[in-house]
Tab-separated table of C-alpha atoms in Angstrom:
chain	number	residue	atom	x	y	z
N	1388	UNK	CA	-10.650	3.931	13.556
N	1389	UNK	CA	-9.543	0.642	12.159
N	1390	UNK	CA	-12.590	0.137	9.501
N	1391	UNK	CA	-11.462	3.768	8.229
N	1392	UNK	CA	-7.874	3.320	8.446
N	1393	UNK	CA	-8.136	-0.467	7.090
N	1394	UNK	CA	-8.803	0.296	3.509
N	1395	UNK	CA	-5.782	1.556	1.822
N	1396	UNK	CA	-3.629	-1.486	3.448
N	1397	UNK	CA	-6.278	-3.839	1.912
N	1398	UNK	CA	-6.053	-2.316	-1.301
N	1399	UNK	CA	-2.071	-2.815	-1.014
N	1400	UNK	CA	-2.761	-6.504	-0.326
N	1401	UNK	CA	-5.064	-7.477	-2.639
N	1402	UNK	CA	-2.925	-5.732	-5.686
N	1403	UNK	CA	0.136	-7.806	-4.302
N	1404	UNK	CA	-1.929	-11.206	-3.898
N	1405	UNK	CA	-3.474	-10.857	-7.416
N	1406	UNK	CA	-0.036	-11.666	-8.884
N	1407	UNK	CA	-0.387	-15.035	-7.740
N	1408	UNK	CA	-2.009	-18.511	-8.647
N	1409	UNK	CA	-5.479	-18.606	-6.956
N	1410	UNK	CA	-4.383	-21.097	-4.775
N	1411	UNK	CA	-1.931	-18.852	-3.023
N	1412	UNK	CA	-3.850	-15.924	-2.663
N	1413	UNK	CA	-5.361	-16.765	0.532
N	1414	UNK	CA	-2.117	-17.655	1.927
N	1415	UNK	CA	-0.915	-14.113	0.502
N	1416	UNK	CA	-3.708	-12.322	2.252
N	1417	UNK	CA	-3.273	-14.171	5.512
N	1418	UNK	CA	0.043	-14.184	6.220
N	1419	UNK	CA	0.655	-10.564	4.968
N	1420	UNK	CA	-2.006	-9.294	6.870
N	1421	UNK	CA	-1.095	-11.281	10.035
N	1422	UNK	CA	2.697	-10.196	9.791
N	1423	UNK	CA	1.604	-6.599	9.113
N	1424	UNK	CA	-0.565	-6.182	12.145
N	1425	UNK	CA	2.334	-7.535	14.119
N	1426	UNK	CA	4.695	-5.308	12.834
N	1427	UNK	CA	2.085	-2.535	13.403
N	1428	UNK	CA	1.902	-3.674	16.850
N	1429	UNK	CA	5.750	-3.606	17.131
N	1430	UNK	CA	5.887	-0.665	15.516
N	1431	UNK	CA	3.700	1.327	17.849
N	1432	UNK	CA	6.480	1.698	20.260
N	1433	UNK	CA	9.042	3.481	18.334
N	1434	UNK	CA	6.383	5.657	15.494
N	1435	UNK	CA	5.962	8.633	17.061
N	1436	UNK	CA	9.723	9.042	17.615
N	1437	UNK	CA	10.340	7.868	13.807
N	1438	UNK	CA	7.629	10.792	12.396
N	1439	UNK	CA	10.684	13.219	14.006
N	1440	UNK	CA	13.006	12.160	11.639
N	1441	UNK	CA	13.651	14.537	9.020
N	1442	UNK	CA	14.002	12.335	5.523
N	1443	UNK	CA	12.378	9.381	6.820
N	1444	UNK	CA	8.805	9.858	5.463
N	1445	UNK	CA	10.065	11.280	1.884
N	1446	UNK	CA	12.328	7.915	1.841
N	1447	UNK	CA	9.271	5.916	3.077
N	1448	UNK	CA	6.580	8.119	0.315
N	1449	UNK	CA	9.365	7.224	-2.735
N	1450	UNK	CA	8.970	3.828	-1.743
N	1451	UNK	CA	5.420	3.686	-1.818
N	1452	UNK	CA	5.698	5.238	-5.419
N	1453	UNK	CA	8.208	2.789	-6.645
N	1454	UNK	CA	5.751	-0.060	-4.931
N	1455	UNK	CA	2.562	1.276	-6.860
N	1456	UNK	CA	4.275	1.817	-10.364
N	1457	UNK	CA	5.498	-2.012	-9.476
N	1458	UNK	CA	2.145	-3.017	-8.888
N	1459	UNK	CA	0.449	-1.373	-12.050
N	1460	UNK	CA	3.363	-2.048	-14.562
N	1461	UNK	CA	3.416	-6.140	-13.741
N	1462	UNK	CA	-0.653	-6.066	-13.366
N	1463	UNK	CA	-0.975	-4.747	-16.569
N	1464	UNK	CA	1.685	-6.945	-18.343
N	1465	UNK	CA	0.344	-9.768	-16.632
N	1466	UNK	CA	-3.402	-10.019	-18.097
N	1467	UNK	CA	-4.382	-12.742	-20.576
N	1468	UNK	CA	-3.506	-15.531	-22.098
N	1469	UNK	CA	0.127	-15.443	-21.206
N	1470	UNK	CA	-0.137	-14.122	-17.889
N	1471	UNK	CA	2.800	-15.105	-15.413
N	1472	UNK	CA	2.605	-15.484	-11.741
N	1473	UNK	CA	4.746	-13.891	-9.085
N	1474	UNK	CA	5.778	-15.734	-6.044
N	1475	UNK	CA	4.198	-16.090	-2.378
N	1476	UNK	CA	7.173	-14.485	-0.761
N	1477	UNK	CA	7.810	-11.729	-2.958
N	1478	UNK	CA	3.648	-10.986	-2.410
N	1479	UNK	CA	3.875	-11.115	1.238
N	1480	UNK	CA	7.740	-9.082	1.510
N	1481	UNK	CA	5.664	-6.428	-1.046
N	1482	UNK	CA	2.697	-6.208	1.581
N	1483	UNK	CA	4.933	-6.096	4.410
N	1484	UNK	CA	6.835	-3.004	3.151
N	1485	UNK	CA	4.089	-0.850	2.462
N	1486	UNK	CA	2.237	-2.208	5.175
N	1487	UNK	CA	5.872	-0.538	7.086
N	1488	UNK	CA	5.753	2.822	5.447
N	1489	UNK	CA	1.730	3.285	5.401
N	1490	UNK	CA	1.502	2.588	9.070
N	1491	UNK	CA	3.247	5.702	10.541
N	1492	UNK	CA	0.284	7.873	10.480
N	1493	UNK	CA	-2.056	4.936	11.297
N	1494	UNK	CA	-0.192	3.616	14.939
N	1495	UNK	CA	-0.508	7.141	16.091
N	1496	UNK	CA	-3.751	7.474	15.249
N	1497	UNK	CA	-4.826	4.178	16.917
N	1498	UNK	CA	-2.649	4.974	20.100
N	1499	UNK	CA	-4.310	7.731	20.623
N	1500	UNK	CA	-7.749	6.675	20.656
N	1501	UNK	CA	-6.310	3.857	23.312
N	1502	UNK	CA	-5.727	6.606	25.519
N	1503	UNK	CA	-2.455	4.664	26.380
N	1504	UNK	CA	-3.970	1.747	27.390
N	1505	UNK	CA	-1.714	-0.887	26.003
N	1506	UNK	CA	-4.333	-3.678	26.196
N	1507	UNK	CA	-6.618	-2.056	24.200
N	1508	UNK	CA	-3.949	-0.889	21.971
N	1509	UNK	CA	-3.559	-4.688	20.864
N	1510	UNK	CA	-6.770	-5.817	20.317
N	1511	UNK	CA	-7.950	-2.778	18.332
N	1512	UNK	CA	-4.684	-3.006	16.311
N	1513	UNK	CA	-5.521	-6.853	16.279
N	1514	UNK	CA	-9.221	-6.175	15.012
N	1515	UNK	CA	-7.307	-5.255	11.769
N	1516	UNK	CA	-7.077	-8.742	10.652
N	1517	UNK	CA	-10.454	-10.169	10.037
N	1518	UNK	CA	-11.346	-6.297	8.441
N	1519	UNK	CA	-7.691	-6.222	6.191
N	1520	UNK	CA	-8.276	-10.374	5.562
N	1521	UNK	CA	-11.970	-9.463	4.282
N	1522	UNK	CA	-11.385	-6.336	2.539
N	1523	UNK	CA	-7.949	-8.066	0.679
N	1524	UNK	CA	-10.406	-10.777	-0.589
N	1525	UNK	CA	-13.324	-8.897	-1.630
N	1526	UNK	CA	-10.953	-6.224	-3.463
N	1527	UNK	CA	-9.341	-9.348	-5.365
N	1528	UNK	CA	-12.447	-10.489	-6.444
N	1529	UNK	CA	-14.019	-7.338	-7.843
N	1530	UNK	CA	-10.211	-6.442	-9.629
N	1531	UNK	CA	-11.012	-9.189	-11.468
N	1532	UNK	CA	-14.402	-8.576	-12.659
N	1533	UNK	CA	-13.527	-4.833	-12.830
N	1534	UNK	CA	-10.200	-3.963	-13.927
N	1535	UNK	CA	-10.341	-0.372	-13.695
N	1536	UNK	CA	-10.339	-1.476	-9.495
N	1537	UNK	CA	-6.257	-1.842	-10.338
N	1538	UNK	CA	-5.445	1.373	-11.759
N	1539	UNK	CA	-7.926	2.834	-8.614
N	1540	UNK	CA	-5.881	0.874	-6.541
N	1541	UNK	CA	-2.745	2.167	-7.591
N	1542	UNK	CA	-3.579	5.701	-7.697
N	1543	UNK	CA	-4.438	5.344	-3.909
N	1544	UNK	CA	-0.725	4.140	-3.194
N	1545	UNK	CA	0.669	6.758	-5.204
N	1546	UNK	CA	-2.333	9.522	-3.620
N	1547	UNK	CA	-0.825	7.910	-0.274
N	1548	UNK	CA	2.993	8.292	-0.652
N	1549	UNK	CA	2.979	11.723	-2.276
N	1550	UNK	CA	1.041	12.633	1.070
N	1551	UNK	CA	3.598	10.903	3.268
N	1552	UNK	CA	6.398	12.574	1.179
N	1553	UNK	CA	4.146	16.433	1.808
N	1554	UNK	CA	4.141	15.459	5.927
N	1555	UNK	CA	8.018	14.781	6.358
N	1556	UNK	CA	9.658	16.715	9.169
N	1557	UNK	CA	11.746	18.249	6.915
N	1558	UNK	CA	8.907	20.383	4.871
N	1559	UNK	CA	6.640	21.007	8.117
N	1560	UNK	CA	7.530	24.751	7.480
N	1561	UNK	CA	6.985	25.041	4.283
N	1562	UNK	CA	3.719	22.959	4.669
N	1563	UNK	CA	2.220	25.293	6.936
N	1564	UNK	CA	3.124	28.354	5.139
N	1565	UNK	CA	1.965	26.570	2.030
N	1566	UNK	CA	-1.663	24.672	3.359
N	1567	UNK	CA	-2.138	23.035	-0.714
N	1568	UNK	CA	1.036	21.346	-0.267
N	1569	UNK	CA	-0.366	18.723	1.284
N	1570	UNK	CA	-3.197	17.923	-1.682
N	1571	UNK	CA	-0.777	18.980	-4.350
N	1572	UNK	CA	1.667	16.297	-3.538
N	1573	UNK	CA	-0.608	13.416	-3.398
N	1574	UNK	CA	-2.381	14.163	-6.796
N	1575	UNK	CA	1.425	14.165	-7.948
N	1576	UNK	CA	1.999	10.623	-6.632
N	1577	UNK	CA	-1.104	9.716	-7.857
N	1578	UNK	CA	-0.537	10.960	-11.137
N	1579	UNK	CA	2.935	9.708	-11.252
N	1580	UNK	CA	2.215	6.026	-10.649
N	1581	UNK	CA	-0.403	5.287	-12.619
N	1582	UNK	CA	1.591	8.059	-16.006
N	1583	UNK	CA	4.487	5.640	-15.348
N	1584	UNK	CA	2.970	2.146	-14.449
N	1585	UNK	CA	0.871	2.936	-17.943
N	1586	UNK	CA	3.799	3.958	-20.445
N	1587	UNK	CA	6.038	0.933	-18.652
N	1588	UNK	CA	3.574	-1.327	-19.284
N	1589	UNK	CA	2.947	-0.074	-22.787
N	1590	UNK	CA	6.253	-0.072	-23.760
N	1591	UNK	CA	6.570	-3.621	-22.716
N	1592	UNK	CA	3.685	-5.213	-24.552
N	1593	UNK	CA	5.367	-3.496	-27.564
N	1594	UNK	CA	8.808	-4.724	-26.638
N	1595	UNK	CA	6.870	-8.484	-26.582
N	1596	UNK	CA	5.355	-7.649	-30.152
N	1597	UNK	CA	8.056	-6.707	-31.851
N	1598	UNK	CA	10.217	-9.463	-30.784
């Protein structure tokens, strides 16, 4: 369950740690994966009752948005000669706050392969630190031999928070009477981040031209 649901928080991570000098990736990736799984673990207690909340998920799937235009828009202004680096803490608070929102669906999926077994609960959440640490590093290493690995990455958190937008308690209804909803709304976010994460980052190597 882990390997599957591991990927899209790597992805996350490694598009947050590539912002940084290559000295402080590896911190990036370490301690954003450690706090993350932590905050999973914390989080466990309290999901299922959060996934009740009407608004929550379409508050938590615009933030996931806003976090993957972010992620594009900076990566892209950021390549070549006069790239800039971001900071460890604003890497790790970026992880951390996807890590939040993307988790939801993934606790209660883990929980209930632990049957309820709150021992086993912890290690298989903890299992998602060597397979996040290694799948952070190997995605930062093939975004930068492969580029196109960024805008990829991106459409995955947008694919991601138009889904969690689609499984809010407050469109279960409609979703159900309306089975595409689901699909439709995460080729939006998709298509969303990486439209406006393009023209931002456009516009700003322009703005940088002209001036």
């Amino acid at each position: 369950m882990n390997i599957i649901l591991s990927g899209d928080n790597a992805v996350v991570i490694a598009l947050a740690a590539r912002s940084l000098p290559p000295n402080q990736q590896r911190k990036a990736v370490f301690w954003g994966s450690g706090a993350a799984v932590v905050l999973r673990i914390l989080l466990t207690v309290v999901a299922a009752k959060l996934l009740e909340l009407s608004f929550l998920q379409i508050i938590g799937g615009c933030l996931l948005l806003w976090i993957g235009f972010q992620l594009l828009s900076d990566g892209d202004e950021d390549e070549g000669e006069s790239k800039t680096y971001g900071s460890l803490m604003a890497a790790v608070r970026t992880i951390l706050i996807a890590d939040l929102v993307m988790s939801l669906d993934n606790v209660i999926a883990v929980a209930a392969a632990a049957h309820g077994n709150v021992v086993l609960l912890v290690l298989g959440l903890a299992i998602s630190i060597p397979l996040v640490i290694f799948g952070s590093t190997l995605m930062i290493k093939l975004m930068e031999r492969f580029p196109i690995i960024v805008l990829l990455g991106a459409a995955l958190i947008g694919w991601v928070g138009g889904e969690t937008i689609a499984n809010d308690a407050a469109l279960h209804g409609y979703a159900v009477a309306h089975p595409s909803l689901h699909y439709v709304a995460a080729a939006l976010g998709a298509a969303l981040v990486v439209g406006a994460g393009k023209f931002w980052a456009s516009r700003s190597r322009r703005a940088s031209a002209a001036s």
